mmCIF file of C-alpha atoms in Angstrom:
data_model
loop_
_atom_site.group_PDB
_atom_site.id
_atom_site.type_symbol
_atom_site.label_atom_id
_atom_site.label_comp_id
_atom_site.label_asym_id
_atom_site.label_seq_id
_atom_site.Cartn_x
_atom_site.Cartn_y
_atom_site.Cartn_z
ATOM 1 C CA MET A 1 0.061 -0.175 -0.045
ATOM 2 C CA GLY A 2 1.490 3.310 -0.696
ATOM 3 C CA ARG A 3 1.984 6.373 1.396
ATOM 4 C CA THR A 4 0.513 9.363 1.324
ATOM 5 C CA ALA A 5 1.496 12.782 2.998
ATOM 6 C CA LEU A 6 -0.223 16.117 2.767
ATOM 7 C CA LEU A 7 1.688 19.464 3.189
ATOM 8 C CA VAL A 8 -0.009 22.832 4.640
ATOM 9 C CA THR A 9 2.561 25.547 4.594
ATOM 10 C CA HIS A 10 2.317 29.604 4.609
ATOM 11 C CA THR A 11 2.891 30.358 0.798
ATOM 12 C CA GLY A 12 3.204 34.095 1.391
ATOM 13 C CA ARG A 13 6.695 33.469 2.497
ATOM 14 C CA ARG A 14 9.343 32.942 0.008
ATOM 15 C CA ARG A 15 11.360 31.173 2.483
ATOM 16 C CA ASN A 16 8.418 28.711 3.567
ATOM 17 C CA THR A 17 8.026 27.816 0.181
ATOM 18 C CA GLU A 18 11.165 27.065 -0.276
ATOM 19 C CA HIS A 19 11.393 24.475 2.597
ATOM 20 C CA ALA A 20 8.102 23.096 1.623
ATOM 21 C CA ARG A 21 9.687 22.137 -1.727
ATOM 22 C CA ALA A 22 12.591 20.648 -0.171
ATOM 23 C CA VAL A 23 10.187 18.437 2.299
ATOM 24 C CA ALA A 24 8.022 17.430 -0.842
ATOM 25 C CA ALA A 25 11.348 16.587 -3.087
ATOM 26 C CA ASP A 26 12.473 14.413 0.001
ATOM 27 C CA LEU A 27 9.185 12.474 0.617
ATOM 28 C CA ILE A 28 8.522 11.730 -3.257
ATOM 29 C CA GLU A 29 12.232 10.271 -3.497
ATOM 30 C CA ALA A 30 11.208 8.075 -0.439
ATOM 31 C CA GLY A 31 8.136 7.334 -2.432
ATOM 32 C CA PHE A 32 5.237 9.248 -0.914
ATOM 33 C CA GLU A 33 2.553 10.626 -2.622
ATOM 34 C CA VAL A 34 2.687 14.225 -1.646
ATOM 35 C CA ARG A 35 -0.748 16.234 -1.712
ATOM 36 C CA VAL A 36 -0.883 19.908 -1.495
ATOM 37 C CA VAL A 37 -3.596 22.146 -0.566
ATOM 38 C CA ALA A 38 -4.748 23.495 -4.290
ATOM 39 C CA GLU A 39 -4.706 27.081 -3.539
ATOM 40 C CA GLU A 40 -0.991 26.691 -2.501
ATOM 41 C CA ALA A 41 0.095 24.422 -5.323
ATOM 42 C CA GLU A 42 0.801 26.951 -7.943
ATOM 43 C CA ASP A 43 3.221 28.924 -5.543
ATOM 44 C CA LEU A 44 5.110 25.859 -4.728
ATOM 45 C CA GLU A 45 5.500 24.969 -8.508
ATOM 46 C CA LEU A 46 6.467 21.357 -8.068
ATOM 47 C CA PRO A 47 6.032 18.376 -10.493
ATOM 48 C CA GLY A 48 4.685 15.369 -8.894
ATOM 49 C CA VAL A 49 2.619 16.689 -6.034
ATOM 50 C CA LEU A 50 -1.065 15.954 -6.148
ATOM 51 C CA PRO A 51 -3.241 19.287 -5.354
ATOM 52 C CA VAL A 52 -6.560 18.919 -3.239
ATOM 53 C CA GLY A 53 -8.886 20.567 -1.487
ATOM 54 C CA GLY A 54 -11.772 20.337 0.616
ATOM 55 C CA VAL A 55 -12.421 18.872 4.034
ATOM 56 C CA ALA A 56 -11.438 15.381 2.759
ATOM 57 C CA ALA A 57 -8.076 16.889 1.799
ATOM 58 C CA ALA A 58 -6.287 14.601 4.394
ATOM 59 C CA GLU A 59 -8.177 11.314 3.735
ATOM 60 C CA GLY A 60 -6.178 8.341 3.748
ATOM 61 C CA ALA A 61 -3.247 10.347 4.563
ATOM 62 C CA GLU A 62 -0.207 8.976 6.379
ATOM 63 C CA ILE A 63 0.591 11.945 8.161
ATOM 64 C CA VAL A 64 0.005 15.855 7.806
ATOM 65 C CA PHE A 65 2.838 18.831 7.687
ATOM 66 C CA ALA A 66 2.055 21.689 8.826
ATOM 67 C CA LEU A 67 4.988 24.029 7.725
ATOM 68 C CA GLY A 68 4.880 27.689 9.254
ATOM 69 C CA GLY A 69 3.755 29.177 12.781
ATOM 70 C CA ASP A 70 0.948 28.318 14.988
ATOM 71 C CA GLY A 71 -1.428 29.830 12.608
ATOM 72 C CA THR A 72 -0.467 27.329 9.690
ATOM 73 C CA PHE A 73 -0.563 24.230 12.152
ATOM 74 C CA LEU A 74 -4.330 25.075 13.603
ATOM 75 C CA ARG A 75 -5.274 25.533 9.575
ATOM 76 C CA ALA A 76 -3.550 22.175 9.194
ATOM 77 C CA ALA A 77 -5.495 20.800 11.999
ATOM 78 C CA GLU A 78 -8.835 21.566 10.071
ATOM 79 C CA LEU A 79 -7.539 19.193 7.538
ATOM 80 C CA ALA A 80 -6.081 16.559 9.670
ATOM 81 C CA ARG A 81 -8.871 16.172 12.324
ATOM 82 C CA PRO A 82 -11.610 14.732 10.526
ATOM 83 C CA ALA A 83 -9.459 12.281 9.042
ATOM 84 C CA GLY A 84 -7.833 11.492 11.939
ATOM 85 C CA ALA A 85 -4.406 11.783 10.485
ATOM 86 C CA PRO A 86 -1.330 12.813 12.605
ATOM 87 C CA LEU A 87 -0.227 16.109 12.598
ATOM 88 C CA LEU A 88 3.305 17.142 12.819
ATOM 89 C CA GLY A 89 4.262 20.964 13.092
ATOM 90 C CA ILE A 90 7.620 22.467 11.976
ATOM 91 C CA ASN A 91 8.357 26.044 13.168
ATOM 92 C CA LEU A 92 8.671 28.668 10.475
ATOM 93 C CA GLY A 93 7.491 31.075 12.423
ATOM 94 C CA LYS A 94 7.953 33.196 15.700
ATOM 95 C CA VAL A 95 7.084 31.370 18.896
ATOM 96 C CA GLY A 96 5.441 28.232 17.259
ATOM 97 C CA PHE A 97 4.169 26.814 20.330
ATOM 98 C CA LEU A 98 2.272 23.861 18.798
ATOM 99 C CA ALA A 99 4.918 22.932 16.506
ATOM 100 C CA GLU A 100 7.177 19.940 17.331
ATOM 101 C CA ALA A 101 10.543 20.660 15.549
ATOM 102 C CA GLU A 102 12.068 23.913 14.510
ATOM 103 C CA ILE A 103 13.845 24.601 11.203
ATOM 104 C CA GLY A 104 17.142 23.163 11.851
ATOM 105 C CA ASP A 105 15.340 20.327 12.492
ATOM 106 C CA LEU A 106 13.748 19.915 9.293
ATOM 107 C CA ASP A 107 15.802 17.173 7.363
ATOM 108 C CA GLN A 108 16.180 14.938 10.317
ATOM 109 C CA ALA A 109 12.084 15.084 10.777
ATOM 110 C CA VAL A 110 11.789 14.065 7.319
ATOM 111 C CA ARG A 111 14.024 11.215 7.805
ATOM 112 C CA ASP A 112 11.999 10.233 11.112
ATOM 113 C CA VAL A 113 8.606 10.210 9.216
ATOM 114 C CA VAL A 114 10.093 8.134 6.442
ATOM 115 C CA GLU A 115 11.523 5.350 8.742
ATOM 116 C CA ARG A 116 7.913 5.846 11.132
ATOM 117 C CA ASP A 117 10.250 6.929 13.965
ATOM 118 C CA TYR A 118 7.641 9.007 16.148
ATOM 119 C CA THR A 119 4.728 8.521 18.380
ATOM 120 C CA VAL A 120 1.326 10.302 18.117
ATOM 121 C CA ASP A 121 -0.298 12.072 21.221
ATOM 122 C CA SER A 122 -4.458 12.674 21.054
ATOM 123 C CA ARG A 123 -5.122 16.282 21.986
ATOM 124 C CA LEU A 124 -8.224 17.076 23.370
ATOM 125 C CA THR A 125 -10.791 19.514 21.540
ATOM 126 C CA LEU A 126 -13.779 21.535 22.433
ATOM 127 C CA ASP A 127 -17.169 21.202 20.112
ATOM 128 C CA VAL A 128 -19.367 24.539 20.345
ATOM 129 C CA ARG A 129 -22.592 25.388 19.533
ATOM 130 C CA ALA A 130 -24.682 28.767 19.267
ATOM 131 C CA GLU A 131 -28.192 28.994 19.296
ATOM 132 C CA PHE A 132 -30.185 32.177 18.983
ATOM 133 C CA ASP A 133 -33.695 33.390 17.775
ATOM 134 C CA GLY A 134 -33.954 34.123 13.662
ATOM 135 C CA GLY A 135 -31.343 31.981 12.468
ATOM 136 C CA PRO A 136 -29.808 28.051 12.366
ATOM 137 C CA PRO A 137 -27.419 27.208 14.956
ATOM 138 C CA ILE A 138 -23.811 27.571 14.859
ATOM 139 C CA GLU A 139 -21.623 24.558 15.259
ATOM 140 C CA SER A 140 -17.971 24.711 15.278
ATOM 141 C CA TRP A 141 -14.470 23.460 17.121
ATOM 142 C CA ALA A 142 -11.155 24.431 18.272
ATOM 143 C CA LEU A 143 -8.145 22.784 19.399
ATOM 144 C CA ASN A 144 -7.115 25.963 21.293
ATOM 145 C CA GLU A 145 -9.753 28.182 22.373
ATOM 146 C CA VAL A 146 -13.159 29.193 22.012
ATOM 147 C CA SER A 147 -14.076 32.870 23.033
ATOM 148 C CA VAL A 148 -17.068 34.881 23.380
ATOM 149 C CA GLU A 149 -15.994 38.665 23.086
ATOM 150 C CA LYS A 150 -17.644 41.777 22.814
ATOM 151 C CA GLY A 151 -17.956 42.899 19.138
ATOM 152 C CA GLU A 152 -18.016 46.697 19.670
ATOM 153 C CA ARG A 153 -14.822 48.469 21.263
ATOM 154 C CA ALA A 154 -16.484 51.121 23.438
ATOM 155 C CA GLN A 155 -19.369 48.850 25.150
ATOM 156 C CA MET A 156 -19.082 46.348 27.880
ATOM 157 C CA LEU A 157 -20.489 42.771 27.642
ATOM 158 C CA GLU A 158 -22.707 41.281 29.440
ATOM 159 C CA LEU A 159 -22.607 37.281 29.865
ATOM 160 C CA LEU A 160 -23.941 34.666 32.363
ATOM 161 C CA VAL A 161 -22.101 31.648 32.374
ATOM 162 C CA ASP A 162 -23.129 28.245 33.668
ATOM 163 C CA VAL A 163 -20.891 25.371 34.557
ATOM 164 C CA ASP A 164 -22.704 22.141 34.368
ATOM 165 C CA GLY A 165 -26.217 23.017 34.424
ATOM 166 C CA ARG A 166 -25.591 25.514 37.442
ATOM 167 C CA PRO A 167 -25.430 29.537 37.115
ATOM 168 C CA LEU A 168 -21.879 30.621 38.241
ATOM 169 C CA SER A 169 -21.652 34.247 37.850
ATOM 170 C CA ARG A 170 -22.709 37.218 35.463
ATOM 171 C CA TYR A 171 -19.543 38.884 34.160
ATOM 172 C CA GLY A 172 -19.833 42.648 32.647
ATOM 173 C CA CYS A 173 -16.566 41.705 30.493
ATOM 174 C CA ASP A 174 -14.621 42.273 27.367
ATOM 175 C CA GLY A 175 -15.679 38.627 26.811
ATOM 176 C CA VAL A 176 -14.826 34.959 28.096
ATOM 177 C CA VAL A 177 -12.330 32.525 26.687
ATOM 178 C CA CYS A 178 -13.117 28.587 27.002
ATOM 179 C CA ALA A 179 -9.568 26.687 26.415
ATOM 180 C CA THR A 180 -8.004 23.340 26.415
ATOM 181 C CA PRO A 181 -4.960 22.338 27.961
ATOM 182 C CA THR A 182 -3.048 22.662 24.294
ATOM 183 C CA GLY A 183 -4.498 26.289 24.164
ATOM 184 C CA SER A 184 -3.781 27.073 27.871
ATOM 185 C CA THR A 185 -0.393 28.641 26.389
ATOM 186 C CA ALA A 186 -2.201 31.008 23.849
ATOM 187 C CA TYR A 187 -5.288 33.474 24.188
ATOM 188 C CA ALA A 188 -6.035 31.820 27.922
ATOM 189 C CA PHE A 189 -2.665 32.574 29.165
ATOM 190 C CA SER A 190 -2.703 36.210 27.821
ATOM 191 C CA ALA A 191 -6.293 36.459 29.776
ATOM 192 C CA GLY A 192 -4.301 35.732 32.988
ATOM 193 C CA GLY A 193 -5.483 31.835 32.791
ATOM 194 C CA PRO A 194 -2.956 29.127 34.372
ATOM 195 C CA VAL A 195 -0.341 26.899 32.056
ATOM 196 C CA VAL A 196 -1.815 23.658 31.954
ATOM 197 C CA TRP A 197 0.250 20.605 31.043
ATOM 198 C CA PRO A 198 -1.019 18.937 27.829
ATOM 199 C CA GLU A 199 -1.327 15.588 29.591
ATOM 200 C CA VAL A 200 -3.979 16.720 31.833
ATOM 201 C CA GLU A 201 -7.523 16.054 31.239
ATOM 202 C CA ALA A 202 -9.402 19.705 32.210
ATOM 203 C CA LEU A 203 -11.036 22.366 30.318
ATOM 204 C CA LEU A 204 -10.156 26.113 31.236
ATOM 205 C CA LEU A 205 -12.609 29.120 31.744
ATOM 206 C CA VAL A 206 -11.086 32.544 31.506
ATOM 207 C CA PRO A 207 -13.112 35.850 32.262
ATOM 208 C CA ILE A 208 -11.337 38.866 30.005
ATOM 209 C CA SER A 209 -11.169 41.951 31.770
ATOM 210 C CA ALA A 210 -14.223 41.498 33.902
ATOM 211 C CA HIS A 211 -15.776 44.074 35.944
ATOM 212 C CA ALA A 212 -16.596 42.009 38.908
ATOM 213 C CA LEU A 213 -15.292 40.919 42.276
ATOM 214 C CA PHE A 214 -14.999 37.225 41.370
ATOM 215 C CA SER A 215 -13.360 36.701 37.831
ATOM 216 C CA ARG A 216 -10.375 34.125 38.800
ATOM 217 C CA PRO A 217 -9.558 31.771 35.832
ATOM 218 C CA LEU A 218 -11.100 28.155 36.622
ATOM 219 C CA VAL A 219 -10.122 24.394 36.002
ATOM 220 C CA THR A 220 -12.779 22.124 35.666
ATOM 221 C CA ALA A 221 -13.430 18.305 34.520
ATOM 222 C CA PRO A 222 -13.182 17.308 30.962
ATOM 223 C CA THR A 223 -16.580 16.345 31.237
ATOM 224 C CA SER A 224 -17.931 20.003 32.135
ATOM 225 C CA THR A 225 -20.030 21.798 29.975
ATOM 226 C CA PHE A 226 -19.963 25.425 29.768
ATOM 227 C CA VAL A 227 -22.975 27.688 28.684
ATOM 228 C CA ILE A 228 -22.256 31.133 27.876
ATOM 229 C CA THR A 229 -25.516 33.733 27.521
ATOM 230 C CA VAL A 230 -25.379 36.570 25.874
ATOM 231 C CA ASP A 231 -27.657 38.895 27.721
ATOM 232 C CA PRO A 232 -30.633 40.394 25.887
ATOM 233 C CA PHE A 233 -30.057 44.011 26.364
ATOM 234 C CA THR A 234 -26.300 43.734 25.940
ATOM 235 C CA THR A 235 -24.198 44.821 22.841
ATOM 236 C CA LEU A 236 -23.379 42.388 20.091
ATOM 237 C CA ALA A 237 -21.015 39.732 20.484
ATOM 238 C CA VAL A 238 -18.955 37.746 18.434
ATOM 239 C CA LEU A 239 -17.520 34.024 18.706
ATOM 240 C CA CYS A 240 -14.291 32.811 17.724
ATOM 241 C CA CYS A 241 -12.847 29.818 17.204
ATOM 242 C CA ASP A 242 -8.996 29.256 17.612
ATOM 243 C CA GLY A 243 -8.973 33.079 16.232
ATOM 244 C CA ARG A 244 -9.743 31.458 12.586
ATOM 245 C CA ARG A 245 -13.360 30.867 12.519
ATOM 246 C CA VAL A 246 -15.750 34.094 13.354
ATOM 247 C CA TYR A 247 -19.407 34.325 14.258
ATOM 248 C CA ASP A 248 -21.713 36.983 14.854
ATOM 249 C CA LEU A 249 -23.490 36.780 17.917
ATOM 250 C CA PRO A 250 -27.009 38.870 18.438
ATOM 251 C CA PRO A 251 -27.899 39.653 22.154
ATOM 252 C CA GLY A 252 -29.714 36.671 23.922
ATOM 253 C CA ALA A 253 -27.437 34.123 21.871
ATOM 254 C CA ARG A 254 -26.520 30.909 23.761
ATOM 255 C CA VAL A 255 -23.241 29.310 23.731
ATOM 256 C CA SER A 256 -22.419 25.908 24.867
ATOM 257 C CA VAL A 257 -19.020 24.824 24.725
ATOM 258 C CA GLN A 258 -17.951 21.016 25.973
ATOM 259 C CA ARG A 259 -15.215 18.287 25.212
ATOM 260 C CA GLY A 260 -14.810 17.501 21.275
ATOM 261 C CA SER A 261 -15.827 14.205 19.786
ATOM 262 C CA LEU A 262 -12.867 14.183 18.015
ATOM 263 C CA PRO A 263 -9.367 15.113 18.970
ATOM 264 C CA VAL A 264 -6.319 16.204 17.061
ATOM 265 C CA ARG A 265 -3.467 13.537 16.986
ATOM 266 C CA ILE A 266 0.160 15.635 16.980
ATOM 267 C CA VAL A 267 3.411 13.970 16.252
ATOM 268 C CA ARG A 268 5.894 13.652 18.955
ATOM 269 C CA LEU A 269 9.433 12.873 17.269
ATOM 270 C CA ARG A 270 11.486 12.995 20.389
ATOM 271 C CA PRO A 271 10.382 12.692 24.105
ATOM 272 C CA ARG A 272 10.689 16.308 25.595
ATOM 273 C CA PRO A 273 9.411 17.406 28.940
ATOM 274 C CA PHE A 274 7.004 20.155 28.574
ATOM 275 C CA THR A 275 8.798 22.047 31.081
ATOM 276 C CA ASP A 276 11.758 22.223 28.754
ATOM 277 C CA ARG A 277 9.216 23.444 26.081
ATOM 278 C CA LEU A 278 7.557 26.088 28.402
ATOM 279 C CA VAL A 279 11.577 27.580 28.841
ATOM 280 C CA ALA A 280 12.658 27.691 25.518
ATOM 281 C CA LYS A 281 9.232 28.988 23.974
ATOM 282 C CA PHE A 282 8.794 31.727 26.540
ATOM 283 C CA GLY A 283 12.358 32.453 27.116
ATOM 284 C CA LEU A 284 12.245 31.760 30.854
ATOM 285 C CA PRO A 285 14.968 32.833 33.065
ATOM 286 C CA VAL A 286 15.733 29.383 34.613
ATOM 287 C CA GLN A 287 19.142 31.046 36.569
ATOM 288 C CA GLY A 288 16.527 33.702 37.823
ATOM 289 C CA TRP A 289 15.930 37.190 36.739
ATOM 290 C CA ARG A 290 18.845 38.599 38.726
ATOM 291 C CA GLY A 291 21.125 35.980 37.177
ATOM 292 C CA ASN A 292 23.147 33.458 39.333
ATOM 293 C CA ARG A 293 24.539 35.240 42.610
ATOM 294 C CA ARG A 294 26.925 32.894 43.605
#
């Protein structure tokens, strides 16, 4: 049976395109059928690749390569998740927290894939459903986070949050972030939430700039359900999934968030403690802010 890989990259950057060509050439030489997203095929200008489109682009693929930053990784996850294909991120951007390897590891990463020398982790996701009068329900998902935010800069958003069918609190705020452990280092982190190790089974809820006496971030069971109701007399709200899928929410909208039915499968090339990843990606001062005083 033949081997198939899907390449997803940010072709708007010349360096990314050059690296994608090199990866595709190495995989083809190793006997892979290499697919590329149809919209990127012209920029790659690589003979022998198969342009594909639609949600089934990764169907039957042995692996999906995401060459770029976290945005490229999240875009590739949209294709890899429904197919259950493992996703390998190679960071060609800045932080690239979701990526497994850096640009200097690119050649070795391809060799590891060819030799099947890697493991795969399953990452918890979120399913979201929004209901409101006057329109069909919105259904989507997220690997990092789902946020309900104010749609108008000058006005505060009024939200009622329920957890597991019980009212928790009403917030006057800029919004609320519901995150996975994978997403705890993304939007939820910048809003003041905790860093949660990706192996932990949990959901996070983080209010954004809440005008409330109790506005602490919460960590709940992975079986929990969050329901966020936009006050009927408040301003327009926005539902955002991984910063990629954005929907307008009218006053009175009700948003339900729970553990996703499908995980995202992420490739791991080498065993590496999550602590080391935190230190490397955030540039943490292991020796202290003042340095070694001895």
